[in-house]
Amino acid sequence: MAAVIGMSVAGDASAQETVKVGLIVSMTGPQASTGKQIKAAVDLYQKEHGNTVAGKKVEVILRDSASVPDNTKRIAQELIVNEKVNVIAGFEVTPSALAIAPLATEAKVPAVVMAAGTSIITERSPYIVRTSFTLPQSSVIIADWAAKNNIKKVVTLVSDYAPGADAEKSFVDRFKAAGGEIAAAIKVPLASPDFAPFLQRAADAKPDAIFVFVPSGQGGTFMKQFTERGLDKAGIRIIGPGDVTDDDLLPAMGDSVIGAVTAHLYSADHDSAKNKAYVDAFQKANNFRPNFMSVGGYDGMHLIYEALKKTGGKADGDSLIAAMKGLAWESPRGPISIDPETRDIIQNIYIRKVEKKNGQLYNVEFATFENVKDPAKAAKK
Ligand code: PHB
């Protein structure tokens, strides 16, 4: 009898319903590397876990934002209205994530932020959940490390938009409170950056280190110009969140990046069985190394799958968001969870130094700060 009921349910149209995930990332334009990483990770997740969960088929609809936040907004609207997607996801930069916040709220569609890192994003809609990171999570930790490691005078150099402002503020407040000196605070335009004149200003201030935040994809140019200007020879160290020594670009950066110390959520060199399997499978499927953006995509898919399991396949926005709150799991980056209060990610932050291992450059982790919540939100309480 049970088998008959089971069969009739399986034959029912609603039981075969597809859960649609609208994945909006930059496959072209200046942030294309982030889209490429996230797409590769989402594909890998579905290859490993199948595309059926809790009796529903999970269909990912990929759309290219071309790195333009207005496109992201228009595409999100189209996917919500025409495709009737159950979830929107991706968002390679903060302005894209902010652009979709009112749509998520109005349509009650969960938005999984897989890449952007400005603290405020999750406060813009009760339907936003983040699997990436916040800049304050790592900037506060590298400030403490610098103050304790004989770095007394720092120039900050950040990309001139919201995550740069977050990184700068959280670093400067913390470093100054520990007695450090900020010799100059430099902002670099986000679009097609030429770092050379800004690096000259930084060098003139004769700091012990430059605290740098550039978004994923720009670290290679930054390091090239840093070296061309001879700042490495002048003994100026690189510190910051790990975006500048992004695993995607690190292998081609050259030896002048050796010794850069950053705090971040993920290194391809992270020492766990889960990560070794992830890196192997990722590199087999693609001819590049996974970076910190990739785990935002991989874990974002895991979050959607696990929420669907918890709701028994119910895919309305309120059920999914409720199910996502408090979920905890082991990511390739280490243990992570979704803060049930803020819908933001809680994760380990690692301090790493660029070293050569078997002839290749890696961010080698040497200290771990466990279960770090977004410090910018904690400060507001
Ligand atoms: C952002 O725009 O929020 C962003 C982009 C790239 C990063 C970090 C933050 O590496």
Short mmCIF file of C-alpha atoms and ligand atoms in Angstrom, two decimals:
data_model
loop_
_atom_site.label_atom_id
_atom_site.label_comp_id
_atom_site.label_asym_id
_atom_site.label_seq_id
_atom_site.Cartn_x
_atom_site.Cartn_y
_atom_site.Cartn_z
CA MET A 1 0.00 0.00 0.00
CA ALA A 2 2.75 2.39 0.99
CA ALA A 3 4.48 1.67 -2.29
CA VAL A 4 1.35 2.54 -4.22
CA ILE A 5 0.97 5.84 -2.40
CA GLY A 6 4.65 6.51 -2.99
CA MET A 7 4.21 5.87 -6.67
CA SER A 8 1.17 8.06 -7.01
CA VAL A 9 3.01 10.88 -5.25
CA ALA A 10 5.98 10.44 -7.55
CA GLY A 11 3.65 10.70 -10.52
CA ASP A 12 2.13 13.90 -9.22
CA ALA A 13 3.24 17.04 -11.07
CA SER A 14 3.96 19.01 -7.88
CA ALA A 15 6.27 16.27 -6.61
CA GLN A 16 8.42 16.66 -9.71
CA GLU A 17 8.62 20.39 -9.35
CA THR A 18 11.95 21.96 -10.12
CA VAL A 19 13.65 24.31 -7.70
CA LYS A 20 15.23 27.06 -9.76
CA VAL A 21 18.36 28.89 -8.65
CA GLY A 22 19.18 32.05 -10.61
CA LEU A 23 22.98 32.36 -10.50
CA ILE A 24 23.99 35.90 -11.46
CA VAL A 25 27.74 36.41 -11.67
CA SER A 26 30.28 38.19 -13.84
CA MET A 27 31.46 35.85 -16.57
CA THR A 28 32.88 38.82 -18.52
CA GLY A 29 34.26 42.24 -17.57
CA PRO A 30 36.70 43.20 -14.80
CA GLN A 31 35.28 40.73 -12.24
CA ALA A 32 35.19 37.78 -14.66
CA SER A 33 37.62 35.75 -12.56
CA THR A 34 35.09 35.71 -9.70
CA GLY A 35 32.29 34.47 -11.97
CA LYS A 36 34.57 31.80 -13.41
CA GLN A 37 35.51 30.57 -9.92
CA ILE A 38 31.93 30.51 -8.65
CA LYS A 39 30.53 28.78 -11.73
CA ALA A 40 33.24 26.11 -11.54
CA ALA A 41 32.45 25.50 -7.85
CA VAL A 42 28.67 25.35 -8.39
CA ASP A 43 29.17 22.86 -11.24
CA LEU A 44 31.48 20.76 -9.07
CA TYR A 45 28.98 20.75 -6.21
CA GLN A 46 26.21 19.48 -8.47
CA LYS A 47 28.50 16.91 -10.08
CA GLU A 48 29.34 15.54 -6.65
CA HIS A 49 25.88 15.76 -5.07
CA GLY A 50 23.58 15.24 -8.03
CA ASN A 51 20.83 17.63 -8.99
CA THR A 52 17.98 16.09 -7.01
CA VAL A 53 17.40 16.96 -3.38
CA ALA A 54 14.35 16.22 -1.19
CA GLY A 55 12.58 14.96 -4.29
CA LYS A 56 13.13 18.19 -6.22
CA LYS A 57 15.32 18.81 -9.19
CA VAL A 58 17.66 21.74 -8.60
CA GLU A 59 18.15 23.67 -11.81
CA VAL A 60 20.81 26.38 -11.90
CA ILE A 61 20.15 29.17 -14.40
CA LEU A 62 23.43 30.99 -15.06
CA ARG A 63 23.35 34.63 -16.19
CA ASP A 64 26.31 36.93 -16.86
CA SER A 65 26.14 40.34 -15.17
CA ALA A 66 29.20 41.46 -17.21
CA SER A 67 30.39 43.04 -13.91
CA VAL A 68 27.68 45.75 -14.13
CA PRO A 69 25.46 46.08 -11.02
CA ASP A 70 22.54 47.52 -13.04
CA ASN A 71 22.60 44.36 -15.15
CA THR A 72 22.48 42.26 -11.99
CA LYS A 73 19.36 44.08 -10.86
CA ARG A 74 17.63 43.78 -14.24
CA ILE A 75 18.51 40.09 -14.57
CA ALA A 76 17.35 39.36 -11.01
CA GLN A 77 14.00 40.99 -11.75
CA GLU A 78 13.66 39.00 -14.98
CA LEU A 79 14.54 35.72 -13.27
CA ILE A 80 12.11 36.35 -10.42
CA VAL A 81 9.20 37.46 -12.61
CA ASN A 82 9.59 35.33 -15.74
CA GLU A 83 11.53 32.26 -14.62
CA LYS A 84 9.92 32.21 -11.17
CA VAL A 85 13.25 31.29 -9.57
CA ASN A 86 13.09 30.15 -5.94
CA VAL A 87 16.52 31.54 -5.06
CA ILE A 88 18.86 34.11 -6.53
CA ALA A 89 22.61 33.76 -5.89
CA GLY A 90 26.07 34.95 -6.86
CA PHE A 91 26.80 38.74 -6.85
CA GLU A 92 30.49 39.32 -7.55
CA VAL A 93 30.75 42.78 -5.99
CA THR A 94 29.05 44.76 -3.22
CA PRO A 95 27.13 47.14 -5.53
CA SER A 96 25.51 44.10 -7.22
CA ALA A 97 24.50 42.56 -3.90
CA LEU A 98 23.07 45.89 -2.70
CA ALA A 99 21.16 46.32 -5.98
CA ILE A 100 19.15 43.11 -5.52
CA ALA A 101 18.31 43.61 -1.82
CA PRO A 102 14.95 45.42 -2.39
CA LEU A 103 13.93 42.81 -4.99
CA ALA A 104 14.65 39.93 -2.59
CA THR A 105 12.55 41.64 0.08
CA GLU A 106 9.65 42.47 -2.18
CA ALA A 107 9.47 39.06 -3.84
CA LYS A 108 10.40 37.13 -0.65
CA VAL A 109 13.09 35.32 -2.63
CA PRO A 110 16.23 34.24 -0.74
CA ALA A 111 19.43 35.81 -2.09
CA VAL A 112 22.62 33.86 -1.37
CA VAL A 113 25.59 36.24 -1.49
CA MET A 114 28.51 34.07 -2.63
CA ALA A 115 31.19 36.73 -3.21
CA ALA A 116 30.60 40.27 -1.95
CA GLY A 117 32.14 41.32 1.37
CA THR A 118 30.83 44.62 2.71
CA SER A 119 29.43 44.21 6.20
CA ILE A 120 26.15 46.07 5.61
CA ILE A 121 24.86 43.78 2.81
CA THR A 122 23.04 41.30 5.05
CA GLU A 123 21.26 44.16 6.83
CA ARG A 124 19.68 45.34 3.58
CA SER A 125 17.14 42.51 3.35
CA PRO A 126 15.83 39.78 5.69
CA TYR A 127 16.07 37.46 2.65
CA ILE A 128 19.85 37.86 2.21
CA VAL A 129 22.16 35.10 3.46
CA ARG A 130 25.93 35.22 2.96
CA THR A 131 28.39 32.39 2.31
CA SER A 132 31.36 34.61 1.39
CA PHE A 133 32.98 36.79 4.08
CA THR A 134 33.13 40.31 5.44
CA LEU A 135 36.23 42.49 5.08
CA PRO A 136 36.23 43.37 8.81
CA GLN A 137 36.51 39.64 9.67
CA SER A 138 40.06 39.51 8.35
CA SER A 139 41.11 43.19 8.64
CA VAL A 140 40.75 43.26 12.43
CA ILE A 141 42.79 40.08 12.78
CA ILE A 142 45.66 41.28 10.57
CA ALA A 143 45.70 44.56 12.57
CA ASP A 144 46.32 42.63 15.78
CA TRP A 145 48.96 40.51 14.09
CA ALA A 146 50.78 43.56 12.70
CA ALA A 147 50.78 45.35 16.06
CA LYS A 148 52.27 42.29 17.73
CA ASN A 149 54.89 41.71 15.04
CA ASN A 150 56.92 44.86 15.11
CA ILE A 151 54.98 46.68 12.40
CA LYS A 152 54.64 50.21 13.73
CA LYS A 153 53.98 52.44 10.76
CA VAL A 154 51.52 51.49 8.02
CA VAL A 155 50.17 53.02 4.83
CA THR A 156 46.70 51.81 3.91
CA LEU A 157 45.92 51.41 0.22
CA VAL A 158 42.39 50.31 -0.62
CA SER A 159 40.11 50.15 -3.59
CA ASP A 160 37.79 53.16 -3.41
CA TYR A 161 34.38 51.56 -2.79
CA ALA A 162 32.40 50.04 0.06
CA PRO A 163 34.49 46.94 0.88
CA GLY A 164 37.68 49.04 0.75
CA ALA A 165 36.16 51.49 3.22
CA ASP A 166 35.16 48.57 5.49
CA ALA A 167 38.65 47.07 5.32
CA GLU A 168 40.37 50.40 5.97
CA LYS A 169 38.16 51.42 8.89
CA SER A 170 38.35 48.12 10.71
CA PHE A 171 42.12 47.90 10.24
CA VAL A 172 42.86 51.52 11.18
CA ASP A 173 40.66 51.57 14.31
CA ARG A 174 42.18 48.38 15.62
CA PHE A 175 45.80 49.13 14.68
CA LYS A 176 45.69 52.61 16.22
CA ALA A 177 44.09 51.27 19.41
CA ALA A 178 47.11 48.95 19.65
CA GLY A 179 49.47 51.95 19.35
CA GLY A 180 50.18 51.75 15.61
CA GLU A 181 50.70 54.72 13.31
CA ILE A 182 48.92 55.30 9.99
CA ALA A 183 51.31 57.31 7.80
CA ALA A 184 48.88 57.73 4.89
CA ALA A 185 45.46 56.44 3.86
CA ILE A 186 45.33 56.00 0.08
CA LYS A 187 42.31 55.18 -2.04
CA VAL A 188 42.64 53.78 -5.56
CA PRO A 189 39.85 53.91 -8.17
CA LEU A 190 38.10 50.58 -8.63
CA ALA A 191 38.00 50.62 -12.43
CA SER A 192 41.17 49.73 -14.40
CA PRO A 193 43.56 50.67 -11.64
CA ASP A 194 47.03 52.00 -12.28
CA PHE A 195 48.65 51.56 -8.89
CA ALA A 196 52.01 53.15 -9.79
CA PRO A 197 51.36 56.77 -8.63
CA PHE A 198 49.70 55.52 -5.44
CA LEU A 199 52.58 53.17 -4.74
CA GLN A 200 55.00 56.08 -5.10
CA ARG A 201 53.04 58.02 -2.47
CA ALA A 202 53.08 54.97 -0.23
CA ALA A 203 56.84 54.51 -0.66
CA ASP A 204 57.50 58.19 0.14
CA ALA A 205 55.87 57.73 3.57
CA LYS A 206 58.51 55.02 4.36
CA PRO A 207 56.16 52.64 6.16
CA ASP A 208 57.03 49.25 7.66
CA ALA A 209 54.13 47.79 5.69
CA ILE A 210 51.32 48.57 3.26
CA PHE A 211 47.90 47.33 4.27
CA VAL A 212 46.26 46.60 0.94
CA PHE A 213 42.75 45.70 -0.15
CA VAL A 214 42.10 45.20 -3.85
CA PRO A 215 39.22 43.03 -5.06
CA SER A 216 39.89 39.53 -6.35
CA GLY A 217 41.39 39.77 -9.85
CA GLN A 218 43.56 42.87 -9.23
CA GLY A 219 46.28 41.37 -7.01
CA GLY A 220 48.49 40.39 -9.97
CA THR A 221 48.69 43.95 -11.33
CA PHE A 222 49.21 45.33 -7.85
CA MET A 223 52.12 43.02 -7.08
CA LYS A 224 53.73 43.62 -10.48
CA GLN A 225 53.73 47.39 -9.96
CA PHE A 226 54.82 47.02 -6.32
CA THR A 227 57.88 45.12 -7.54
CA GLU A 228 58.57 47.39 -10.53
CA ARG A 229 58.63 50.39 -8.19
CA GLY A 230 61.15 48.59 -5.98
CA LEU A 231 59.02 48.66 -2.84
CA ASP A 232 60.02 45.07 -2.05
CA LYS A 233 63.71 46.03 -2.23
CA ALA A 234 62.97 48.96 0.10
CA GLY A 235 61.85 46.39 2.68
CA ILE A 236 58.18 47.42 2.72
CA ARG A 237 55.98 44.50 3.67
CA ILE A 238 52.57 43.58 2.29
CA ILE A 239 49.79 42.86 4.79
CA GLY A 240 46.01 42.82 4.47
CA PRO A 241 42.99 40.65 3.91
CA GLY A 242 43.90 37.82 1.53
CA ASP A 243 42.28 39.24 -1.60
CA VAL A 244 45.64 40.57 -2.81
CA THR A 245 47.29 37.14 -2.70
CA ASP A 246 44.28 35.45 -4.29
CA ASP A 247 45.00 31.78 -5.10
CA ASP A 248 43.71 32.34 -8.63
CA LEU A 249 46.55 34.73 -9.51
CA LEU A 250 49.17 33.80 -6.92
CA PRO A 251 50.93 31.10 -8.99
CA ALA A 252 51.93 33.77 -11.58
CA MET A 253 52.82 36.60 -9.18
CA GLY A 254 56.57 36.08 -8.96
CA ASP A 255 58.82 35.64 -5.96
CA SER A 256 58.55 39.23 -4.70
CA VAL A 257 55.22 38.26 -3.12
CA ILE A 258 56.96 35.70 -0.87
CA GLY A 259 56.59 36.78 2.74
CA ALA A 260 53.30 38.69 2.30
CA VAL A 261 51.22 38.06 5.42
CA THR A 262 47.45 38.15 5.12
CA ALA A 263 44.43 37.10 7.16
CA HIS A 264 41.71 35.29 5.25
CA LEU A 265 39.01 32.64 5.15
CA TYR A 266 40.50 30.26 2.60
CA SER A 267 43.75 29.00 1.18
CA ALA A 268 44.01 26.30 -1.48
CA ASP A 269 46.77 25.02 0.81
CA HIS A 270 44.36 24.59 3.79
CA ASP A 271 45.32 21.36 5.50
CA SER A 272 42.21 19.15 5.71
CA ALA A 273 41.04 16.00 3.95
CA LYS A 274 37.95 17.87 2.77
CA ASN A 275 40.03 20.61 1.15
CA LYS A 276 42.51 18.23 -0.46
CA ALA A 277 39.61 16.41 -2.13
CA TYR A 278 38.09 19.75 -3.15
CA VAL A 279 41.28 21.12 -4.68
CA ASP A 280 41.97 17.85 -6.52
CA ALA A 281 38.47 17.62 -7.99
CA PHE A 282 38.39 21.33 -8.82
CA GLN A 283 41.74 21.24 -10.61
CA LYS A 284 40.79 18.09 -12.48
CA ALA A 285 37.63 19.75 -13.81
CA ASN A 286 39.28 23.13 -14.54
CA ASN A 287 42.80 24.11 -15.35
CA PHE A 288 43.09 26.60 -12.50
CA ARG A 289 43.31 26.63 -8.72
CA PRO A 290 40.21 27.27 -6.58
CA ASN A 291 40.31 30.56 -4.69
CA PHE A 292 38.29 32.08 -1.82
CA MET A 293 35.46 33.06 -4.16
CA SER A 294 35.03 29.44 -5.24
CA VAL A 295 34.22 28.27 -1.72
CA GLY A 296 31.55 30.98 -1.46
CA GLY A 297 29.88 29.34 -4.46
CA TYR A 298 30.40 25.77 -3.29
CA ASP A 299 29.09 26.51 0.19
CA GLY A 300 26.23 28.59 -1.21
CA MET A 301 25.03 25.49 -3.09
CA HIS A 302 25.45 23.39 0.04
CA LEU A 303 23.33 25.90 1.96
CA ILE A 304 20.54 25.66 -0.63
CA TYR A 305 20.66 21.85 -0.71
CA GLU A 306 20.68 21.48 3.08
CA ALA A 307 17.86 24.01 3.51
CA LEU A 308 15.76 22.04 1.00
CA LYS A 309 16.44 18.84 2.94
CA LYS A 310 15.32 20.56 6.14
CA THR A 311 12.07 21.86 4.61
CA GLY A 312 11.35 18.50 2.95
CA GLY A 313 11.50 20.17 -0.45
CA LYS A 314 9.33 23.19 0.42
CA ALA A 315 10.89 25.98 -1.59
CA ASP A 316 9.03 29.16 -0.66
CA GLY A 317 11.29 31.98 0.51
CA ASP A 318 10.19 32.09 4.13
CA SER A 319 10.63 28.33 4.63
CA LEU A 320 14.05 28.35 2.98
CA ILE A 321 15.36 31.35 4.92
CA ALA A 322 14.15 29.87 8.22
CA ALA A 323 15.91 26.60 7.33
CA MET A 324 19.15 28.34 6.39
CA LYS A 325 19.48 30.13 9.74
CA GLY A 326 21.85 28.28 12.04
CA LEU A 327 23.00 25.65 9.51
CA ALA A 328 26.55 24.51 10.21
CA TRP A 329 28.87 22.31 8.17
CA GLU A 330 32.46 21.57 7.21
CA SER A 331 33.52 23.54 4.16
CA PRO A 332 36.80 23.10 2.27
CA ARG A 333 37.82 26.27 4.17
CA GLY A 334 37.09 24.67 7.59
CA PRO A 335 34.00 24.73 9.84
CA ILE A 336 31.38 27.39 9.01
CA SER A 337 27.84 28.31 10.02
CA ILE A 338 25.11 30.83 9.29
CA ASP A 339 24.48 33.16 12.22
CA PRO A 340 20.73 32.75 12.91
CA GLU A 341 20.50 36.37 14.07
CA THR A 342 22.27 38.14 11.21
CA ARG A 343 22.20 35.55 8.36
CA ASP A 344 25.89 36.27 7.95
CA ILE A 345 28.67 33.71 7.87
CA ILE A 346 30.65 32.68 10.94
CA GLN A 347 34.00 31.15 9.97
CA ASN A 348 37.61 30.62 10.93
CA ILE A 349 40.07 33.28 9.85
CA TYR A 350 43.61 32.08 9.22
CA ILE A 351 46.84 34.06 9.19
CA ARG A 352 48.97 32.99 6.25
CA LYS A 353 52.35 33.74 4.75
CA VAL A 354 53.18 33.36 1.06
CA GLU A 355 55.79 30.63 0.67
CA LYS A 356 57.04 28.37 -2.06
CA LYS A 357 56.01 24.73 -1.71
CA ASN A 358 57.14 22.19 -4.30
CA GLY A 359 58.08 25.08 -6.56
CA GLN A 360 54.66 26.79 -6.33
CA LEU A 361 53.50 29.85 -4.42
CA TYR A 362 50.90 29.25 -1.70
CA ASN A 363 49.32 31.09 1.21
CA VAL A 364 50.55 28.85 4.02
CA GLU A 365 48.32 29.09 7.10
CA PHE A 366 50.10 29.38 10.47
CA ALA A 367 47.50 30.62 12.97
CA THR A 368 43.73 30.11 13.30
CA PHE A 369 41.05 32.32 14.84
CA GLU A 370 37.97 30.20 15.31
CA ASN A 371 34.33 31.02 14.59
CA VAL A 372 34.80 34.69 13.77
CA LYS A 373 31.57 36.70 13.49
CA ASP A 374 31.47 39.93 11.50
CA PRO A 375 33.13 42.40 13.93
CA ALA A 376 31.45 45.39 12.28
CA LYS A 377 28.02 44.07 13.26
CA ALA A 378 29.16 43.18 16.77
CA ALA A 379 30.42 46.78 17.19
CA LYS A 380 26.95 48.18 16.41
CA LYS A 381 25.24 46.24 19.19
C1 PHB B 1 33.07 43.24 -2.97
O1 PHB B 1 32.79 44.01 -3.91
O2 PHB B 1 32.35 43.14 -1.98
C2 PHB B 1 34.32 42.44 -3.06
C3 PHB B 1 34.80 42.03 -4.30
C4 PHB B 1 35.98 41.30 -4.37
C5 PHB B 1 36.68 41.00 -3.20
C6 PHB B 1 36.19 41.40 -1.98
C7 PHB B 1 35.02 42.12 -1.90
O3 PHB B 1 37.84 40.32 -3.28
#
